[in-house]
Short mmCIF file of C-alpha atoms and ligand atoms in Angstrom, two decimals:
data_model
loop_
_atom_site.label_atom_id
_atom_site.label_comp_id
_atom_site.label_asym_id
_atom_site.label_seq_id
_atom_site.Cartn_x
_atom_site.Cartn_y
_atom_site.Cartn_z
CA MET A 1 0.00 0.00 0.00
CA GLU A 2 1.37 3.44 -0.95
CA ARG A 3 2.28 5.67 1.96
CA VAL A 4 2.59 9.43 2.22
CA ILE A 5 5.21 10.73 4.62
CA ILE A 6 6.25 14.22 5.62
CA HIS A 7 9.66 15.09 7.00
CA VAL A 8 9.97 18.43 8.78
CA ASP A 9 13.32 20.06 9.47
CA MET A 10 13.39 23.37 11.33
CA ASP A 11 15.55 26.05 9.67
CA TYR A 12 18.82 27.04 11.42
CA PHE A 13 17.03 26.01 14.59
CA TYR A 14 19.07 27.38 17.54
CA ALA A 15 19.97 30.58 15.70
CA ALA A 16 16.38 31.08 14.52
CA ILE A 17 15.16 30.86 18.13
CA GLU A 18 17.77 33.43 19.18
CA GLU A 19 16.59 35.73 16.34
CA ARG A 20 13.01 35.31 17.45
CA GLU A 21 13.90 36.12 21.06
CA ASP A 22 15.81 39.25 20.05
CA PRO A 23 14.47 40.85 16.85
CA SER A 24 17.44 43.24 16.72
CA LEU A 25 19.49 40.24 15.50
CA LYS A 26 17.35 39.84 12.40
CA ASP A 27 19.70 41.31 9.81
CA LYS A 28 22.93 40.29 11.50
CA ALA A 29 25.08 37.20 11.23
CA VAL A 30 24.24 35.08 14.29
CA VAL A 31 26.51 32.27 15.50
CA VAL A 32 25.43 30.01 18.37
CA CYS A 33 28.44 28.57 20.15
CA MET A 34 28.89 25.59 22.39
CA TYR A 35 31.59 26.84 24.69
CA SER A 36 33.81 24.24 26.26
CA ASN A 37 33.18 23.27 29.83
CA ARG A 38 34.09 26.57 31.47
CA GLY A 39 35.10 29.69 29.65
CA GLU A 40 34.75 30.84 26.10
CA GLU A 41 38.05 29.67 24.62
CA GLY A 42 37.97 26.62 22.42
CA GLY A 43 34.23 26.42 21.76
CA ALA A 44 32.67 25.02 18.59
CA VAL A 45 29.88 26.40 16.43
CA SER A 46 26.53 24.73 17.13
CA THR A 47 24.80 26.44 14.26
CA SER A 48 24.51 29.83 12.60
CA ASN A 49 21.93 31.74 10.61
CA TYR A 50 22.09 31.96 6.82
CA ILE A 51 23.83 35.36 6.80
CA ALA A 52 26.68 33.79 8.79
CA ARG A 53 26.72 30.75 6.49
CA GLU A 54 27.32 33.06 3.52
CA ALA A 55 30.65 33.92 5.16
CA GLY A 56 31.54 30.22 5.24
CA ILE A 57 30.63 29.54 8.86
CA ARG A 58 29.57 25.93 9.50
CA SER A 59 28.44 23.73 12.40
CA ALA A 60 31.30 22.14 14.39
CA MET A 61 33.80 24.76 13.22
CA PRO A 62 35.91 26.28 16.05
CA CYS A 63 34.29 29.55 17.21
CA LYS A 64 37.66 31.23 16.84
CA GLN A 65 37.70 30.40 13.14
CA ALA A 66 34.11 31.62 12.76
CA LYS A 67 35.14 34.88 14.38
CA SER A 68 37.95 35.37 11.93
CA LEU A 69 35.61 34.69 8.99
CA LYS A 70 33.01 37.18 10.20
CA PRO A 71 34.29 39.47 12.97
CA ASP A 72 31.05 41.48 13.10
CA ALA A 73 28.85 38.42 13.70
CA VAL A 74 26.94 38.15 16.99
CA PHE A 75 28.23 35.19 19.03
CA LEU A 76 25.80 33.70 21.53
CA PRO A 77 26.14 30.77 23.94
CA VAL A 78 23.90 27.72 23.50
CA ARG A 79 20.71 27.89 25.57
CA LYS A 80 19.79 24.23 25.35
CA GLU A 81 16.88 24.32 27.76
CA LEU A 82 15.16 27.09 25.83
CA TYR A 83 15.62 25.18 22.56
CA GLU A 84 14.29 21.99 24.12
CA ASN A 85 11.17 23.76 25.31
CA VAL A 86 10.58 25.25 21.87
CA SER A 87 11.25 21.83 20.33
CA ALA A 88 8.64 20.17 22.55
CA ARG A 89 6.02 22.71 21.48
CA VAL A 90 6.94 22.41 17.80
CA MET A 91 6.71 18.62 18.07
CA ASP A 92 3.22 18.91 19.57
CA ILE A 93 2.15 20.96 16.56
CA LEU A 94 3.69 18.47 14.13
CA ARG A 95 2.23 15.47 15.95
CA SER A 96 -1.24 16.94 15.59
CA HIS A 97 -0.97 16.67 11.79
CA ALA A 98 -0.01 12.97 11.73
CA ASP A 99 -2.57 10.22 11.11
CA SER A 100 -2.31 9.34 14.80
CA GLU A 101 0.10 9.74 17.70
CA GLU A 102 1.77 6.46 16.73
CA ASN A 103 2.38 7.76 13.22
CA PHE A 104 4.79 10.36 14.47
CA GLU A 105 8.53 10.01 14.91
CA ASN A 106 10.71 12.66 16.47
CA ILE A 107 14.24 11.99 15.21
CA SER A 108 16.16 14.92 16.64
CA ILE A 109 15.61 18.19 18.47
CA ASP A 110 14.38 19.82 15.26
CA GLU A 111 13.29 17.03 12.92
CA ALA A 112 10.34 14.67 12.73
CA PHE A 113 8.51 12.29 10.42
CA LEU A 114 4.73 12.29 10.17
CA GLU A 115 2.79 9.67 8.31
CA ILE A 116 -0.24 11.31 6.69
CA SER A 117 -1.40 8.51 4.35
CA GLN A 118 -4.90 8.49 5.85
CA ASN A 119 -5.24 12.22 6.40
CA CYS A 120 -4.53 12.90 2.74
CA GLY A 121 -6.23 9.79 1.39
CA ARG A 122 -2.90 8.87 -0.30
CA ASP A 123 -3.34 11.90 -2.55
CA PHE A 124 -0.16 13.95 -2.98
CA GLU A 125 -2.09 17.13 -3.82
CA LYS A 126 -3.90 16.90 -0.51
CA ALA A 127 -0.54 16.14 1.08
CA ARG A 128 0.75 19.43 -0.31
CA TYR A 129 -2.07 21.19 1.48
CA ILE A 130 -1.21 19.44 4.77
CA GLY A 131 2.45 20.41 4.28
CA MET A 132 1.41 24.04 3.90
CA ARG A 133 -0.74 23.83 7.03
CA VAL A 134 2.18 22.41 8.99
CA LYS A 135 4.41 25.31 7.90
CA HIS A 136 1.67 27.80 8.62
CA ASP A 137 0.97 26.45 12.12
CA VAL A 138 4.63 26.37 13.12
CA LEU A 139 5.11 29.92 11.88
CA GLU A 140 1.97 31.22 13.51
CA HIS A 141 2.48 29.58 16.91
CA GLU A 142 6.26 29.62 17.22
CA LYS A 143 7.35 32.34 14.74
CA LEU A 144 9.81 29.91 13.16
CA THR A 145 10.20 28.58 9.64
CA CYS A 146 10.80 25.00 8.63
CA SER A 147 11.48 23.02 5.49
CA VAL A 148 9.15 20.24 4.49
CA GLY A 149 9.72 17.18 2.35
CA ILE A 150 6.90 14.91 1.22
CA GLY A 151 7.45 11.49 -0.30
CA PRO A 152 6.31 7.86 -0.41
CA ASN A 153 8.74 6.83 2.37
CA LYS A 154 11.01 8.25 5.08
CA LEU A 155 14.14 8.23 2.94
CA ILE A 156 12.60 10.29 0.14
CA ALA A 157 10.77 12.65 2.54
CA LYS A 158 14.01 13.28 4.43
CA MET A 159 15.97 14.00 1.25
CA ALA A 160 13.16 16.16 -0.11
CA SER A 161 13.11 18.43 2.96
CA SER A 162 16.74 19.39 2.43
CA PHE A 163 16.21 20.00 -1.30
CA ARG A 164 14.86 23.53 -0.80
CA LYS A 165 16.00 25.28 2.36
CA PRO A 166 15.21 27.47 4.24
CA ASP A 167 11.43 27.76 4.33
CA GLY A 168 11.02 25.32 1.45
CA MET A 169 8.67 22.54 0.53
CA THR A 170 9.49 19.73 -1.90
CA ILE A 171 7.10 17.03 -2.96
CA VAL A 172 8.33 13.87 -4.62
CA LYS A 173 5.53 11.66 -5.92
CA PRO A 174 6.18 7.94 -6.36
CA ASP A 175 6.65 8.30 -10.12
CA GLU A 176 9.12 11.15 -9.60
CA VAL A 177 11.42 9.30 -7.20
CA ARG A 178 13.73 8.04 -9.91
CA ASP A 179 14.31 11.45 -11.49
CA PHE A 180 14.66 13.07 -8.09
CA LEU A 181 17.53 10.77 -7.11
CA ASN A 182 19.15 10.02 -10.43
CA ASP A 183 21.73 12.81 -10.81
CA MET A 184 22.31 13.53 -7.13
CA PRO A 185 25.83 12.94 -5.83
CA VAL A 186 25.90 9.61 -4.06
CA ASN A 187 26.91 11.11 -0.72
CA ARG A 188 23.58 12.95 -0.59
CA LEU A 189 21.80 9.63 -0.07
CA TRP A 190 20.56 9.67 3.52
CA GLY A 191 22.64 7.13 5.44
CA ILE A 192 25.79 7.37 3.37
CA GLY A 193 28.69 8.80 5.32
CA LYS A 194 32.18 9.81 4.38
CA VAL A 195 33.63 6.28 4.41
CA THR A 196 30.99 4.71 2.17
CA GLY A 197 31.06 7.78 -0.09
CA GLU A 198 34.78 7.43 -0.64
CA LYS A 199 34.59 3.70 -1.23
CA LEU A 200 31.90 4.26 -3.86
CA LYS A 201 33.97 6.96 -5.51
CA LYS A 202 36.83 4.49 -5.84
CA MET A 203 34.37 2.16 -7.58
CA SER A 204 33.59 5.08 -9.96
CA ILE A 205 30.08 5.43 -8.55
CA GLU A 206 29.40 9.15 -8.33
CA THR A 207 25.63 9.54 -8.59
CA ILE A 208 22.71 7.85 -6.90
CA GLY A 209 21.51 6.75 -10.34
CA GLN A 210 24.78 4.93 -10.92
CA LEU A 211 24.50 3.24 -7.54
CA ALA A 212 20.94 2.12 -8.31
CA ALA A 213 22.18 0.58 -11.56
CA CYS A 214 24.87 -1.43 -9.76
CA ASP A 215 24.68 -5.16 -9.46
CA THR A 216 23.51 -6.07 -5.95
CA GLN A 217 26.03 -8.91 -5.72
CA GLU A 218 28.86 -6.52 -6.50
CA LEU A 219 27.71 -4.21 -3.70
CA ILE A 220 27.36 -7.14 -1.31
CA ALA A 221 30.89 -8.27 -2.16
CA GLU A 222 32.20 -4.83 -1.30
CA PHE A 223 30.02 -3.83 1.67
CA GLY A 224 28.62 -7.05 3.11
CA LYS A 225 25.11 -8.46 2.78
CA LYS A 226 23.17 -6.04 4.95
CA ARG A 227 24.83 -2.83 3.83
CA GLY A 228 25.10 -3.90 0.19
CA THR A 229 21.41 -4.74 -0.04
CA TRP A 230 20.50 -1.52 1.71
CA LEU A 231 22.61 0.58 -0.70
CA LYS A 232 20.90 -0.92 -3.73
CA LYS A 233 17.43 -0.42 -2.27
CA ALA A 234 18.02 3.09 -0.96
CA ALA A 235 19.53 4.26 -4.26
CA SER A 236 16.42 2.91 -5.96
CA GLY A 237 14.31 5.02 -3.59
CA ILE A 238 12.96 2.05 -1.65
CA ASP A 239 12.55 2.32 2.12
CA GLU A 240 10.03 0.27 4.02
CA SER A 241 10.90 1.44 7.53
CA PRO A 242 7.79 2.51 9.42
CA VAL A 243 7.14 5.84 11.09
CA THR A 244 6.88 4.99 14.76
CA GLU A 245 7.10 6.85 18.01
CA ARG A 246 10.44 5.83 19.45
CA THR A 247 9.39 5.36 23.01
CA ALA A 248 11.94 2.63 23.77
CA THR A 249 14.98 4.67 22.75
CA ASP A 250 13.40 7.97 23.64
CA GLN A 251 14.93 9.61 26.67
CA ILE A 252 14.53 12.70 28.75
CA GLY A 253 17.69 13.98 30.32
CA ARG A 254 19.71 16.83 31.75
CA MET A 255 23.42 17.19 32.32
CA ALA A 256 25.37 20.02 33.95
CA SER A 257 28.79 20.93 35.29
CA LEU A 258 29.42 21.40 38.97
CA LYS A 259 30.70 24.87 39.86
CA GLU A 260 34.05 23.25 40.53
CA ASP A 261 35.45 19.73 40.53
CA THR A 262 34.35 18.27 43.85
CA ARG A 263 33.32 15.28 45.96
CA ASN A 264 31.31 17.44 48.33
CA ASP A 265 27.97 15.69 48.99
CA ASP A 266 26.02 18.91 49.48
CA MET A 267 27.16 20.40 46.19
CA ILE A 268 26.65 17.18 44.26
CA PHE A 269 23.22 16.39 45.66
CA ALA A 270 22.01 19.97 45.28
CA LEU A 271 22.82 19.87 41.56
CA LEU A 272 21.46 16.36 41.25
CA ASP A 273 18.11 17.36 42.76
CA GLU A 274 17.93 20.33 40.44
CA LEU A 275 18.56 18.16 37.38
CA ALA A 276 16.08 15.53 38.57
CA ASP A 277 13.43 18.23 39.03
CA ASP A 278 13.94 19.40 35.46
CA VAL A 279 13.68 15.86 34.14
CA ILE A 280 10.45 15.28 36.06
CA LYS A 281 8.99 18.54 34.79
CA LYS A 282 9.70 17.49 31.22
CA ALA A 283 8.32 14.00 31.79
CA GLU A 284 5.17 15.46 33.29
CA SER A 285 4.66 17.92 30.48
CA ARG A 286 4.96 15.05 28.01
CA LYS A 287 2.70 12.92 30.21
CA VAL A 288 5.12 10.00 30.31
CA SER A 289 6.33 7.70 33.03
CA PHE A 290 9.60 5.81 32.86
CA ARG A 291 11.07 2.46 33.74
CA THR A 292 14.77 3.25 33.61
CA VAL A 293 16.92 5.85 35.33
CA ILE A 294 20.41 6.39 33.91
CA MET A 295 23.11 8.44 35.52
CA THR A 296 26.29 9.60 33.88
CA VAL A 297 29.22 11.23 35.64
CA ILE A 298 32.32 12.80 34.20
CA PHE A 299 35.26 12.87 36.58
CA SER A 300 37.90 15.58 36.81
CA ASN A 301 40.18 13.54 34.52
CA PHE A 302 37.31 13.49 31.92
CA ARG A 303 36.71 9.78 32.43
CA MET A 304 33.03 8.99 32.06
CA ALA A 305 30.97 6.39 33.89
CA THR A 306 27.34 5.33 33.61
CA LYS A 307 25.01 3.42 35.88
CA SER A 308 21.36 2.66 35.48
CA ARG A 309 18.44 1.08 37.26
CA THR A 310 15.40 -0.41 35.59
CA PHE A 311 12.14 -0.96 37.43
CA SER A 312 9.83 -3.83 36.63
CA HIS A 313 7.02 -1.35 35.96
CA ALA A 314 6.72 2.26 34.85
CA VAL A 315 7.12 4.83 37.61
CA SER A 316 6.64 8.57 37.78
CA GLY A 317 7.02 11.48 40.17
CA LYS A 318 9.68 13.49 41.85
CA ASP A 319 10.25 11.30 44.91
CA ILE A 320 11.13 8.09 43.14
CA LEU A 321 13.52 9.88 40.78
CA HIS A 322 15.27 11.78 43.58
CA GLU A 323 15.61 8.64 45.64
CA THR A 324 16.94 6.53 42.77
CA ALA A 325 19.34 9.23 41.61
CA ARG A 326 20.74 9.64 45.12
CA GLU A 327 21.21 5.90 45.53
CA ILE A 328 23.08 5.63 42.26
CA MET A 329 25.19 8.69 43.08
CA LEU A 330 26.15 7.18 46.46
CA GLN A 331 27.43 4.13 44.59
CA PHE A 332 29.54 6.36 42.34
CA LEU A 333 30.94 8.15 45.39
CA HIS A 334 31.62 4.85 47.05
CA GLU A 335 33.40 3.29 44.11
CA SER A 336 35.75 6.12 43.23
CA ASN A 337 37.81 8.71 45.03
CA MET A 338 38.01 11.02 42.06
CA ASP A 339 36.46 14.51 41.99
CA PHE A 340 33.31 14.93 39.91
CA ARG A 341 33.15 17.43 37.07
CA ARG A 342 29.77 16.92 35.39
CA ILE A 343 26.73 14.90 36.28
CA GLY A 344 23.78 13.88 34.17
CA ILE A 345 20.51 12.12 34.74
CA ARG A 346 18.21 10.59 32.14
CA VAL A 347 15.05 8.54 32.16
CA SER A 348 14.17 6.11 29.40
CA ASN A 349 11.80 3.27 28.57
CA LEU A 350 9.17 5.96 28.50
CA GLN A 351 5.51 5.11 28.52
CA GLN A 352 2.70 7.41 27.64
CA ASP A 353 0.44 7.91 30.65
CA VAL A 354 -3.08 6.86 29.85
CA GLY A 355 -5.37 9.39 31.47
CA GLN A 356 -9.01 8.88 32.38
CA LYS A 357 -10.24 10.58 29.23
CA SER A 358 -8.20 8.48 26.83
CA LEU A 359 -9.15 5.33 28.74
CA LEU A 360 -12.78 6.15 28.07
CA GLU A 361 -12.01 6.57 24.42
CA TYR A 362 -10.86 2.97 24.24
CA PHE A 363 -14.34 1.70 24.96
P1 TTP B 401 20.54 20.94 11.86
O1 TTP B 401 19.13 20.64 11.49
O2 TTP B 401 21.62 20.10 11.29
O3 TTP B 401 20.91 22.44 11.48
P2 TTP B 401 20.08 23.78 11.61
O4 TTP B 401 18.67 23.53 12.02
O5 TTP B 401 20.83 24.73 12.47
O6 TTP B 401 20.16 24.34 10.13
P3 TTP B 401 19.38 23.88 8.81
O7 TTP B 401 18.57 25.08 8.42
O8 TTP B 401 20.46 23.58 7.84
O9 TTP B 401 18.55 22.69 9.16
O10 TTP B 401 20.70 20.87 13.44
C1 TTP B 401 19.67 21.26 14.32
C2 TTP B 401 20.27 21.92 15.54
O11 TTP B 401 21.18 21.03 16.18
C3 TTP B 401 21.07 23.16 15.22
O12 TTP B 401 20.27 24.33 15.17
C4 TTP B 401 22.08 23.19 16.32
C5 TTP B 401 22.28 21.74 16.70
N1 TTP B 401 23.57 21.25 16.15
C6 TTP B 401 24.71 21.28 16.95
O13 TTP B 401 24.64 21.69 18.11
N2 TTP B 401 25.89 20.85 16.43
C7 TTP B 401 26.03 20.40 15.14
O14 TTP B 401 27.14 20.04 14.71
C8 TTP B 401 24.84 20.37 14.32
C9 TTP B 401 24.93 19.89 12.90
C10 TTP B 401 23.65 20.81 14.87
CA1 CA B 402 17.37 21.95 11.01
#
């Protein structure tokens, strides 16, 4: 059965939020920087707006280099919590356009897939209308633009959304898939990284069309069965993976640095409680409970350690998280005599809470 899938990718997400929060930034180059643990030296660019990109600034570039490319750009520190809150609201808007809650998949802070096969009756013209509504709603409610790709599967939808950016919309109907992919450089195929790209180049395969024309056995010989088969299929525009809410791998977490490297219980537990409170707030706003609590610590020598606890049933609420986090932290303190630098707490194995109203709807 034909499917219709939308992929939404927010435009220059962190920098767009900063522009929205401070309209005086609108016509300036804006660079959002992830500064290293403490201090502003040695940070890397998280993202930048399109004016900054014109000067050659890119994600992951050292902030110092960005500064030399565009000295008059505005450099701002990452405000992750703000972006996460905006993301959660954007995702709620997007989710509301999917066929159902289960037909929604949030793949990163600013990207999601929505299956709309039923909502559009498998009609790509109606899908175009839904795509426009999505863009309209996000702009109206969050004053942010996004780029939309619509296709018969996730692979094509994802590649379509990056075809016209920012504020674009690209629709690839099933009979257009072949032309859409044919002349694209092979490394534009979603899922192909640097290593595979270079290997293919050595095999004189430069375009997706050439890859699609390859003999499957030849690809299997070079890349192994799983990868070889996938390459052939993907290059032919075939992708059967379903759009599903990723509750099992989905996590809610917070991590922060201590004011100084320390083993002081009061300092560590104060920060831990603060982080746990934030996690609970997020879990409550998403109406989820959790089965697993994961704690990560980074010691003063940058060594990282992780411990987790999984309950036999889903739990929720501040008390259980505080208690579990403290127990795990005591184990960390017990097992090591190193100072702590950063601590993080996450919950996973999330389960949607079924409220009274939705229970009624089942019957
Ligand atoms: P992207 O969607 O890759 O980039 P973007 O939204 O900034 O720009 P585009 O218009 O091209 O989609 O990433 C989403 C956010 O993730 C981005 O705003 C900042 C963050 N990010 C990093 O912190 N580091 C990185 O290296 C990248 C690529 C993104
Ligand atoms: Ca984006």
